[in-house]
Amino acid sequence: MNTTKTRRGAAPDAPQKASAFSMVRTALSQTSGLTFAALIIMVIYFSFMEPGKFNTISNFDLLAQNLSILIVLSVGATFVIATSGIDLSIPAAVVLGEVFATKALGWFTVGEGTAVDVTDSETKLSYILVALLAALAAGLIVGVLNGVIIAYMHVPPLLATLGTLGSGLGAANLLQDGTNTGTSALSPVTSGEMIPGLSNIILIAALTVIVGWVALRLSVFGRYTLAIGSNEEAARRVGIKVERHLIKVYVLAALASSFGGFLSVSYFGTTALSGHTTDNMQAITAVALGGTSVFGGVATMLGTLMGALIPSLLKNGFIIMGVGAYWQDVAIGFVLVLTVWFDQMRRKARTKQ
Amino acid sequence: MKYTKVGSTAVVAMAVLALAACGGSSSGGSSSGTKKMTLMVGVTGDPFYVSMECGAQEAAKAAGVELNVQGPKEFNPVQQNPMLDGVRAAKPDALLVAPNDVTASAKPLKNIQDDGTKVVLVDTIVKDEKIGVSRIASDNKKGGEKAAEALKELGLTKGKVMAISTDPGVSSVDARVEGFKAKAQELGFEVLETQYSHNEVSIANKVVAAALQANPDLVGVFATNLYTAQGVAKGVSNAKKNGAVKVVGFDAGPDQIKQLQAGEVDALIAQQPYEIGKQGIEQALAALDGKSVTQNIQTDATIVTKANMASPEVAKYLYKKEC
């Protein structure tokens, strides 16, 4: 189509002639070398302090498994933040995804009960697929609501998504009558190993990051997203249908969240109505820590991955070292602020040059 | 330029990590003789679990065990499970744990147990009965019975009484209600239908107001947890029934004690978290030393009233904010 030109013009950091070397360099500068350095330092530090405990395959494996759902949510949040928006409704989409998925399992009659009660060996692909579609439907509802309220009703994203957060969690509690549903029907999704030795949940998270990276870096969708975040008015003038695109972005984010909810039911074997209240802050932290600008226009998927990794890695290391629970929070908060602060200074220095 | 920046990040990051390490118990030392145990409470900062920690610390000290205490900020398996995986990597000799979910907590605990760590379940449990060498918790049914006895101790002999609980299907409070109803009947009270507050002060308030309208001769209410008791107390005082309706609350943390002192509730049923923590360590030690382990231990409950709360036998069961 004829969008090639506008795309180039609109996206401020569209890679020009990309050699392999410059691509690596761009990737590293975008993901903020400092965040990466901080990550490496932490790994070395904990490996040195707790040899044979921290730096074991099984620990890294579990660390990755526990991170996977957050990573899926953060990939969605990266797009929203790239438009200079914010999505506080992540917990609502996650929990509604969980609830819809388990409700859908209830549609199948199996023996005396329903598919909710089957064991993980009795489950069928059809149950899983229907549960997945139901979860995504929840995300679609939340995402369209967010998008319409923000793009057409011009309610600031912070307040719009705060509203859908409350309503969504309320609706989930209504549907569940305030109690959680346990099920093992979905557990093969995350606990299985399509690649031997690698839990599916890690594979799923990795694929999500790759899809997210491609969508952000290489697709028209990503260019438009960054263009809107960089300068909404300019984006509109070059012919981007801003309102429609914003809806797409919020839908994408909510779909990622409700998919996270689907994974969560699978992984934990139960819905967790009050278990995701801080997911929004964790995802936003991961995105911002990774180097995506909260003012929009600059985004990095690999950075988000690292941003999600740092707090969890610290927490894991501290627990192994036996650091007290409150000290962990103090230290993690400190590291987060420091990392972002150094990154800001580096950016300033670069802009001056 | 670039190197100095990276260098300075490194220095600061190290400083922070070192700072954090200071806050922790000394670890990494190769004192191979001492046993290492971890207590993973249900949620940090809750007086019930703080008291449990105090009991565990005391028993650990007495036995020369190095005890590390961890816990999530919310009672939430999504937060607690990654912490349990961290404990797994640390490979303590024993783990005392209050799992956050009967289903979701099973997987990480099974991993820990399979790695050879002795697991003792304290306060809460998981469905999988293979997990845990010992399970120590309050006898909630007995707690409910004590609540009925408390009404008698407060001078009541007959009349209408009722329980107001949080939600049906929550095992701990269901057992309290069950014990209360059975004992109250046995003591000669007329027990009304149980009502539910959904753990909200305002709903408990409305429920008790309606109950008082329907039964002006109600003499006693057992509120099965803190928020329910707060709502019930408010409802009773709104209806100007203070004194005429006795309210028995559950648990004996600082907030509940305040209610008791203010006369909002007339009696409290204290569980024994300190005892749970202490016995947890003892059972873990027995399992490690190959001695006989008690699979199920149910701890007692104590009636606390304004009159007896100062006496040492009762005061020791009040929950603590810090050890």
XYZ file of C-alpha atoms in Angstrom:
676
model
C 0.000 0.000 0.000
C 1.023 3.594 -0.039
C 1.645 3.771 3.666
C 5.369 3.142 3.394
C 6.234 6.809 3.227
C 4.004 7.971 6.033
C 5.272 5.165 8.163
C 8.852 6.223 7.749
C 7.996 9.796 8.415
C 5.858 9.137 11.400
C 7.902 6.646 13.333
C 10.747 8.520 14.956
C 13.102 5.621 15.387
C 12.256 3.421 12.466
C 15.367 1.436 11.647
C 16.770 2.641 8.351
C 19.266 0.411 6.539
C 19.546 -2.302 9.132
C 22.704 -4.352 9.089
C 22.869 -7.203 11.554
C 25.429 -5.338 13.625
C 23.505 -2.100 13.829
C 20.361 -4.026 14.661
C 22.056 -5.609 17.641
C 23.395 -2.232 18.658
C 19.990 -0.608 18.362
C 18.399 -3.431 20.276
C 20.910 -3.034 23.070
C 20.651 0.726 23.245
C 16.890 0.542 23.206
C 16.730 -2.079 25.887
C 19.054 0.143 27.809
C 22.454 -1.381 28.320
C 22.286 -0.339 31.942
C 19.234 -2.411 32.705
C 21.008 -5.314 31.117
C 24.162 -4.601 33.096
C 22.164 -4.430 36.321
C 20.620 -7.790 35.503
C 24.001 -9.407 34.883
C 25.401 -7.956 38.096
C 22.513 -9.418 40.057
C 22.963 -12.855 38.566
C 26.697 -12.806 39.328
C 26.136 -11.455 42.831
C 23.563 -14.075 43.821
C 25.531 -16.881 42.178
C 28.525 -15.804 44.225
C 26.560 -15.485 47.476
C 24.543 -18.703 47.146
C 26.503 -21.017 44.884
C 24.734 -24.268 44.086
C 21.409 -22.845 45.221
C 20.675 -19.719 43.202
C 22.550 -20.660 40.049
C 20.894 -23.995 39.395
C 18.875 -25.036 36.391
C 15.886 -25.905 38.555
C 15.880 -22.473 40.194
C 16.133 -20.633 36.867
C 13.462 -22.930 35.453
C 11.006 -22.146 38.270
C 11.923 -18.461 38.132
C 11.042 -18.423 34.441
C 7.816 -20.327 35.009
C 6.719 -17.904 37.704
C 7.558 -14.951 35.470
C 5.809 -16.197 32.360
C 2.345 -14.818 33.081
C 3.709 -11.396 34.040
C 5.683 -11.345 30.799
C 2.550 -12.015 28.749
C 0.749 -9.141 30.497
C 3.736 -6.843 30.090
C 3.952 -7.439 26.337
C 0.401 -6.086 26.026
C 1.111 -3.216 28.392
C 4.145 -2.191 26.302
C 1.874 -1.250 23.389
C -0.469 0.773 25.579
C 2.385 2.664 27.199
C 3.964 3.234 23.787
C 0.869 5.284 22.879
C 1.498 7.319 26.063
C -1.530 5.610 27.565
C -1.795 3.381 30.604
C -3.868 0.312 31.388
C -4.778 -0.153 35.027
C -7.521 -2.632 34.155
C -5.079 -5.535 33.689
C -6.231 -7.343 36.872
C -9.854 -7.110 35.711
C -9.066 -8.633 32.322
C -6.925 -11.336 33.942
C -9.548 -12.325 36.493
C -12.418 -12.141 33.989
C -10.321 -14.318 31.669
C -9.987 -16.855 34.484
C -13.691 -16.719 35.291
C -14.848 -16.998 31.674
C -12.479 -19.905 31.074
C -13.782 -21.878 34.058
C -17.402 -20.996 33.257
C -16.852 -22.324 29.756
C -15.526 -25.582 31.200
C -18.809 -25.802 33.089
C -20.697 -26.010 29.773
C -19.396 -29.525 29.134
C -21.219 -32.301 30.951
C -18.859 -35.105 31.904
C -20.344 -38.011 33.817
C -21.979 -36.661 36.960
C -20.272 -33.293 36.810
C -18.721 -30.970 34.240
C -15.354 -30.476 32.579
C -14.345 -28.354 35.589
C -14.017 -31.546 37.626
C -12.003 -33.689 35.200
C -8.426 -34.618 36.035
C -5.569 -33.398 33.887
C -5.327 -36.750 32.139
C -9.048 -36.861 31.275
C -9.143 -33.383 29.775
C -9.748 -32.901 26.058
C -8.417 -30.438 23.548
C -11.963 -29.229 22.899
C -12.423 -28.192 26.537
C -9.161 -26.315 26.453
C -9.912 -24.522 23.197
C -13.381 -23.436 24.296
C -11.985 -22.210 27.618
C -9.304 -20.271 25.743
C -11.851 -18.643 23.431
C -14.035 -17.736 26.406
C -11.061 -16.158 28.165
C -10.198 -14.148 25.054
C -13.831 -13.034 24.794
C -13.474 -11.545 28.269
C -10.400 -9.665 27.071
C -12.230 -8.453 23.992
C -15.027 -6.974 26.117
C -12.662 -5.186 28.489
C -10.446 -3.987 25.629
C -13.274 -2.591 23.504
C -14.720 -0.822 26.542
C -11.338 0.702 27.388
C -10.707 1.713 23.787
C -14.095 3.321 23.211
C -14.056 5.197 26.512
C -10.554 6.516 25.839
C -10.620 7.166 22.096
C -14.200 8.346 21.547
C -15.363 9.556 24.952
C -11.971 11.204 25.564
C -11.696 10.055 29.154
C -8.006 10.006 30.177
C -6.640 6.420 30.102
C -5.753 6.498 33.794
C -9.357 7.125 34.829
C -10.995 5.085 32.077
C -9.055 1.956 32.948
C -9.430 2.617 36.674
C -13.166 2.470 36.017
C -13.069 -0.741 34.013
C -10.707 -2.201 36.639
C -13.323 -1.737 39.350
C -16.291 -2.804 37.256
C -14.470 -5.790 35.823
C -13.332 -7.125 39.187
C -16.826 -6.532 40.536
C -18.359 -8.420 37.635
C -15.951 -11.315 38.136
C -16.915 -11.546 41.811
C -20.601 -11.418 40.896
C -20.201 -14.226 38.391
C -18.339 -16.323 40.941
C -20.410 -15.304 43.961
C -17.135 -14.293 45.555
C -15.661 -17.786 45.688
C -12.935 -19.352 43.566
C -13.307 -22.366 41.279
C -10.563 -24.972 41.208
C -9.919 -27.095 38.110
C -7.158 -29.257 36.695
C -8.755 -29.423 33.243
C -6.419 -26.766 31.831
C -3.200 -27.787 33.552
C -1.649 -29.603 30.549
C -1.501 -26.217 28.759
C 1.235 -24.912 31.038
C 2.686 -28.006 32.660
C 3.138 -30.041 29.495
C 6.447 -30.047 27.605
C 6.148 -29.716 23.839
C 9.907 -29.275 23.804
C 11.292 -31.864 26.249
C 12.753 -30.232 29.337
C 11.021 -26.912 28.749
C 7.657 -26.232 30.377
C 5.051 -25.025 27.935
C 4.412 -21.926 30.007
C 7.951 -20.679 29.356
C 7.609 -21.477 25.668
C 4.311 -19.591 25.521
C 5.837 -16.546 27.197
C 8.818 -16.634 24.836
C 6.556 -16.861 21.793
C 4.467 -13.968 23.099
C 7.583 -11.823 23.406
C 8.636 -12.713 19.861
C 5.189 -11.956 18.459
C 5.134 -8.729 20.452
C 8.601 -7.760 19.179
C 7.645 -8.394 15.570
C 4.387 -6.465 15.955
C 6.158 -3.531 17.543
C 9.303 -3.370 15.405
C 8.382 -4.769 12.038
C 4.675 -4.198 11.472
C 2.581 -1.246 10.416
C 0.660 -1.739 13.633
C 3.775 -1.078 15.680
C 4.761 1.978 13.643
C 1.314 3.491 14.068
C 1.396 2.773 17.781
C 4.731 4.549 18.217
C 3.645 7.390 15.947
C 0.549 8.047 18.034
C 2.573 7.929 21.223
C 5.155 10.274 19.764
C 2.734 12.886 18.488
C -0.943 12.105 18.214
C -1.794 15.175 16.161
C 0.990 14.527 13.678
C -0.118 10.935 13.377
C -3.630 12.068 12.602
C -2.377 14.509 9.953
C -0.423 11.874 8.108
C -3.608 9.858 7.843
C -3.514 7.417 10.740
C -6.989 6.730 12.080
C -5.960 7.415 15.644
C -9.218 6.519 17.394
C -9.554 3.205 15.646
C -5.922 2.366 16.274
C -6.191 3.167 19.967
C -9.103 0.749 20.283
C -6.968 -1.923 18.639
C -4.126 -1.259 21.066
C -6.347 -1.503 24.146
C -7.996 -4.640 22.772
C -4.578 -6.181 22.170
C -3.512 -5.371 25.719
C -6.712 -6.759 27.239
C -6.436 -9.897 25.107
C -2.910 -10.402 26.428
C -4.237 -9.955 29.969
C -7.141 -12.350 29.582
C -4.769 -14.850 27.966
C -2.666 -14.377 31.086
C -5.782 -15.238 33.088
C -6.248 -18.408 31.068
C -2.610 -19.342 31.764
C -3.069 -18.520 35.431
C -6.010 -20.933 35.846
C -3.932 -23.542 34.113
C -0.807 -22.896 36.160
C -2.368 -22.456 39.620
C -5.268 -24.862 39.070
C -7.792 -22.340 40.355
C -9.246 -18.922 39.676
C -7.730 -16.276 41.932
C -10.309 -13.515 42.365
C -8.132 -11.473 44.679
C -4.836 -12.871 43.439
C -4.015 -10.378 40.698
C -4.590 -6.983 42.261
C -1.009 -5.841 41.751
C -0.558 -7.290 38.266
C -1.122 -3.878 36.666
C 1.626 -2.229 38.719
C 4.000 -5.133 38.114
C 3.435 -4.973 34.368
C 3.779 -1.178 34.230
C 6.957 -1.434 36.314
C 8.372 -4.033 33.932
C 7.620 -1.883 30.884
C 8.991 1.347 32.358
C 12.040 -0.344 33.862
C 12.799 -1.864 30.504
C 13.136 1.549 28.910
C 9.765 2.152 27.257
C 8.962 5.819 27.739
C 5.855 6.470 29.816
C 5.443 9.589 27.672
C 4.954 7.403 24.620
C 6.731 7.100 21.287
C 9.623 4.919 22.467
C 9.126 1.254 23.226
C 11.242 -1.846 23.535
C 10.017 -5.402 23.881
C 13.359 -6.873 24.982
C 13.551 -4.150 27.597
C 10.148 -5.180 28.901
C 11.412 -8.730 29.207
C 14.358 -7.555 31.293
C 12.188 -5.180 33.264
C 9.937 -8.076 34.235
C 12.946 -10.167 35.177
C 14.708 -7.772 37.552
C 12.214 -7.550 40.460
C 11.510 -11.299 40.385
C 15.195 -12.144 40.222
C 15.913 -9.907 43.205
C 13.049 -11.396 45.188
C 14.184 -14.944 44.409
C 17.797 -14.194 45.298
C 16.863 -12.469 48.544
C 14.662 -15.358 49.643
C 17.447 -17.838 49.001
C 19.837 -15.632 50.975
C 17.274 -15.461 53.768
C 16.803 -11.685 53.664
C 13.787 -10.589 55.736
C 10.513 -9.921 53.920
C 10.407 -6.178 54.620
C 14.047 -5.647 53.704
C 13.361 -7.288 50.359
C 10.753 -4.664 49.519
C 13.028 -1.822 50.585
C 15.890 -3.125 48.458
C 13.762 -3.897 45.409
C 12.185 -0.435 45.463
C 15.667 1.065 45.695
C 17.017 -0.892 42.761
C 14.036 0.060 40.598
C 14.424 3.776 41.231
C 18.189 3.632 40.734
C 17.977 1.753 37.460
C 15.488 4.187 35.986
C 17.420 7.183 37.290
C 20.681 6.046 35.680
C 18.814 5.372 32.500
C 17.381 8.902 32.526
C 20.841 10.403 32.990
C 22.184 8.357 30.131
C 19.359 9.502 27.875
C 19.924 13.132 28.809
C 23.601 12.792 28.034
C 22.757 11.304 24.670
C 20.267 14.041 23.787
C 22.874 16.700 24.626
C 25.335 15.192 22.169
C 32.286 7.772 29.719
C 30.196 4.728 29.135
C 32.431 2.563 31.293
C 32.298 4.897 34.251
C 28.498 4.895 34.149
C 28.285 1.153 33.992
C 30.853 0.998 36.751
C 28.910 3.327 38.969
C 25.710 1.353 38.426
C 27.589 -1.718 39.470
C 28.887 -0.071 42.614
C 25.475 1.217 43.640
C 23.734 -2.040 42.840
C 26.300 -3.883 44.942
C 25.796 -1.408 47.765
C 22.052 -1.970 47.696
C 22.437 -5.710 47.618
C 24.867 -5.558 50.509
C 22.436 -3.353 52.414
C 19.686 -5.858 51.846
C 21.945 -8.655 52.990
C 22.516 -6.818 56.261
C 18.824 -6.996 56.992
C 18.796 -10.716 56.672
C 19.874 -13.390 58.981
C 23.462 -14.381 58.498
C 23.542 -16.952 55.797
C 26.078 -18.525 53.552
C 28.136 -19.469 56.588
C 29.168 -23.090 56.464
C 27.996 -23.947 59.970
C 26.962 -27.356 58.779
C 25.930 -28.590 62.226
C 23.000 -26.237 62.781
C 19.695 -27.141 61.200
C 18.172 -24.550 58.938
C 14.428 -24.047 58.824
C 12.149 -21.621 57.063
C 8.758 -20.427 58.266
C 6.553 -19.226 55.411
C 3.625 -17.444 57.022
C 0.292 -16.845 55.278
C 0.738 -13.076 55.192
C 3.287 -10.758 56.797
C 2.313 -8.267 59.489
C -0.804 -10.096 60.637
C -0.768 -10.441 64.456
C -1.897 -14.067 64.197
C 1.134 -14.965 62.090
C 3.443 -12.675 64.055
C 2.496 -14.633 67.179
C 3.105 -17.862 65.303
C 6.535 -16.537 64.328
C 7.273 -15.684 67.967
C 6.439 -19.229 69.029
C 8.542 -20.696 66.250
C 11.479 -18.383 67.023
C 11.409 -19.371 70.663
C 11.343 -23.088 69.950
C 14.045 -22.673 67.300
C 16.279 -20.790 69.707
C 15.838 -23.447 72.359
C 16.803 -26.172 69.907
C 19.646 -24.236 68.265
C 17.859 -24.130 64.911
C 18.519 -21.305 62.467
C 15.059 -20.022 61.502
C 14.347 -17.746 58.557
C 10.897 -16.190 58.278
C 9.287 -15.285 54.944
C 5.804 -14.379 53.809
C 3.810 -12.668 51.077
C 2.375 -9.172 51.521
C -1.120 -10.419 50.748
C -2.735 -13.740 51.480
C -2.404 -14.748 47.868
C -0.992 -17.886 46.212
C 0.092 -15.863 43.180
C 2.510 -14.034 45.477
C 3.366 -16.900 47.782
C 4.155 -19.568 45.179
C 7.218 -17.836 43.675
C 8.489 -17.341 47.231
C 8.043 -21.052 47.885
C 10.051 -21.790 44.754
C 12.771 -19.583 46.202
C 12.680 -21.593 49.414
C 13.023 -24.730 47.352
C 16.258 -23.460 45.875
C 17.537 -22.533 49.341
C 16.998 -26.156 50.444
C 16.303 -25.700 54.169
C 16.168 -28.828 56.330
C 12.541 -28.133 57.146
C 9.788 -25.775 56.056
C 6.883 -24.635 58.209
C 4.279 -23.232 55.878
C 0.813 -21.721 55.970
C -0.210 -22.376 52.357
C -2.326 -19.638 50.729
C -4.539 -21.969 48.728
C -5.683 -25.564 49.167
C -5.112 -26.285 45.467
C -2.651 -23.765 44.063
C -0.054 -24.182 46.827
C 0.219 -27.943 46.353
C 2.632 -27.935 43.393
C 5.516 -25.921 44.884
C 5.144 -27.715 48.221
C 5.307 -31.088 46.545
C 8.527 -30.036 44.787
C 10.031 -28.933 48.087
C 9.026 -32.167 49.806
C 10.382 -34.265 46.934
C 13.734 -32.500 47.318
C 13.980 -33.886 50.839
C 12.889 -30.890 52.911
C 10.520 -31.834 55.762
C 7.298 -29.887 55.315
C 5.047 -29.032 58.250
C 1.719 -27.345 57.515
C 0.769 -24.710 60.044
C -2.670 -23.092 60.296
C -3.834 -23.712 56.716
C -3.583 -26.875 54.635
C -3.512 -28.212 51.076
C -5.876 -30.838 49.725
C -3.129 -33.254 48.692
C -2.797 -35.389 51.804
C 0.667 -36.637 50.885
C 2.078 -33.193 51.561
C 3.368 -32.451 55.024
C 4.755 -34.751 57.721
C 2.542 -32.976 60.214
C -0.417 -30.602 60.093
C -0.951 -28.245 62.995
C -3.961 -25.964 63.188
C -6.580 -24.550 65.475
C -9.537 -26.720 66.253
C -12.089 -24.329 64.804
C -15.013 -26.449 65.883
C -13.804 -26.272 69.443
C -13.391 -22.519 69.009
C -17.074 -22.329 68.090
C -17.996 -24.424 71.107
C -16.022 -22.040 73.285
C -18.018 -19.160 71.826
C -21.223 -20.794 73.056
C -19.609 -21.400 76.430
C -18.554 -17.756 76.502
C -22.210 -16.710 76.277
C -22.896 -18.800 79.352
C -19.870 -17.338 81.108
C -21.299 -13.891 80.369
C -24.350 -14.799 82.418
C -26.794 -16.027 79.792
C -28.707 -19.233 80.421
C -31.411 -19.309 77.773
C -32.890 -17.343 74.874
C -32.283 -16.841 71.172
C -28.719 -16.812 69.869
C -27.253 -16.814 66.374
C -23.979 -17.002 64.476
C -23.041 -14.458 61.823
C -20.288 -15.773 59.588
C -18.406 -14.517 56.519
C -19.353 -16.813 53.637
C -20.647 -20.346 53.418
C -18.066 -22.808 52.126
C -15.060 -21.362 53.967
C -13.924 -24.359 55.990
C -12.489 -22.532 59.001
C -15.513 -20.361 59.749
C -17.956 -23.137 58.823
C -16.377 -25.313 61.527
C -16.655 -22.457 64.032
C -20.373 -22.092 63.253
C -20.919 -25.836 63.488
C -19.273 -26.027 66.908
C -21.160 -22.986 68.123
C -24.582 -24.288 67.048
C -24.086 -27.736 68.578
C -22.777 -26.435 71.881
C -25.361 -23.640 72.169
C -28.163 -26.135 71.674
C -26.622 -28.417 74.243
C -26.471 -25.524 76.711
C -30.182 -24.853 76.224
C -30.136 -21.864 73.860
C -32.511 -21.490 70.924
C -30.227 -21.238 67.870
C -31.473 -19.138 64.949
C -30.510 -19.558 61.300
C -26.904 -18.535 60.541
C -26.478 -15.328 58.523
C -23.541 -14.205 56.351
C -21.642 -10.910 56.156
C -19.408 -11.617 53.113
C -16.653 -10.345 55.385
C -17.959 -6.772 55.141
C -18.644 -4.508 58.098
C -21.619 -2.819 56.434
C -23.351 -6.072 55.528
C -22.827 -7.529 59.004
C -24.344 -4.320 60.344
C -27.451 -4.683 58.157
C -27.806 -8.386 58.868
C -27.777 -7.909 62.615
C -30.184 -4.951 62.387
C -32.660 -7.099 60.465
C -32.201 -9.983 62.881
C -32.930 -7.697 65.809
C -36.095 -6.449 64.092
C -37.283 -9.980 63.564
C -36.204 -11.208 66.991
C -36.280 -8.426 69.587
C -35.546 -11.050 72.213
C -32.177 -12.038 70.703
C -29.653 -12.348 73.536
C -26.394 -13.426 71.943
C -24.467 -13.214 68.666
C -21.295 -15.052 67.675
C -19.433 -13.146 64.961
C -16.901 -15.485 63.370
C -14.256 -12.940 62.396
C -13.000 -9.372 62.907
C -14.989 -7.472 60.259
C -18.172 -9.334 61.014
C -17.760 -8.536 64.709
C -17.212 -4.844 63.906
C -20.431 -4.715 61.884
C -22.373 -6.673 64.491
C -21.164 -4.380 67.285
C -22.242 -1.331 65.284
C -25.655 -2.852 64.530
C -26.240 -3.738 68.160
C -25.341 -0.269 69.395
C -27.462 1.372 66.658
C -30.420 -0.631 67.915
C -29.582 0.547 71.457
C -29.247 -3.050 72.562
C -25.823 -2.707 74.203
C -25.694 -5.027 77.140
C -28.961 -6.702 76.204
C -27.303 -8.550 73.331
C -23.967 -10.157 74.091
C -21.488 -10.278 71.217
C -18.699 -12.852 71.018
C -15.920 -12.182 68.510
C -13.145 -14.406 67.171
C -9.352 -13.962 67.352
C -7.440 -11.791 69.791
C -5.277 -9.381 67.817
C -4.806 -5.733 68.841
C -7.909 -4.671 66.883
C -10.101 -7.242 68.580
C -8.705 -6.347 71.992
C -9.650 -2.732 71.284
C -13.204 -3.883 70.545
C -13.269 -5.770 73.806
C -11.934 -2.847 75.813
C -14.416 -0.474 74.198
C -17.235 -2.788 75.167
C -18.237 -3.378 71.541
C -17.822 -7.098 72.026
C -18.255 -8.906 75.318
C -15.930 -11.831 74.761
C -13.291 -13.042 72.285
C -12.203 -16.519 71.340
C -8.417 -16.582 71.083
C -6.687 -19.194 68.962
C -3.159 -20.243 69.890
C -0.871 -19.253 67.030
C 2.154 -19.096 69.360
C 1.553 -22.718 70.234
C 1.159 -23.634 66.545
C 4.530 -22.084 65.714
C 6.251 -23.746 68.659
C 4.835 -27.176 67.917
C 5.655 -26.713 64.241
C 9.365 -26.492 65.060
C 9.117 -29.430 67.464
C 7.419 -31.637 64.880
C 9.927 -30.635 62.204
C 12.795 -31.533 64.547
C 11.206 -34.872 65.350
C 10.865 -35.625 61.633
C 14.504 -34.674 60.987
C 15.751 -36.769 63.899
C 13.699 -39.752 62.789
C 11.531 -39.647 65.889
C 7.788 -40.175 65.846
C 5.793 -37.333 64.358
C 2.181 -36.472 65.152
C 0.341 -36.205 61.863
C -2.492 -33.997 63.024
C -2.360 -31.592 65.925
C -5.297 -29.399 66.823
C -4.626 -26.541 69.194
C -7.067 -25.291 71.760
C -8.971 -21.997 72.067
C -9.343 -19.638 75.017
C -12.222 -17.395 76.120
C -11.071 -13.807 76.658
C -13.274 -11.334 78.503
C -12.640 -7.871 79.885
C -12.589 -9.443 83.349
C -9.955 -12.108 82.682
C -7.763 -10.524 79.992
C -5.215 -9.197 82.477
C -4.593 -12.536 84.135
C -1.373 -14.176 82.958
C -3.022 -17.458 81.863
C -5.191 -15.550 79.409
C -2.864 -12.672 78.522
C -0.302 -15.064 77.054
C -2.821 -16.040 74.359
C -3.386 -12.487 73.104
C -1.758 -12.039 69.691
C 1.375 -9.962 69.385
C 2.394 -7.223 66.969
C 6.050 -8.090 67.509
C 7.977 -10.664 69.475
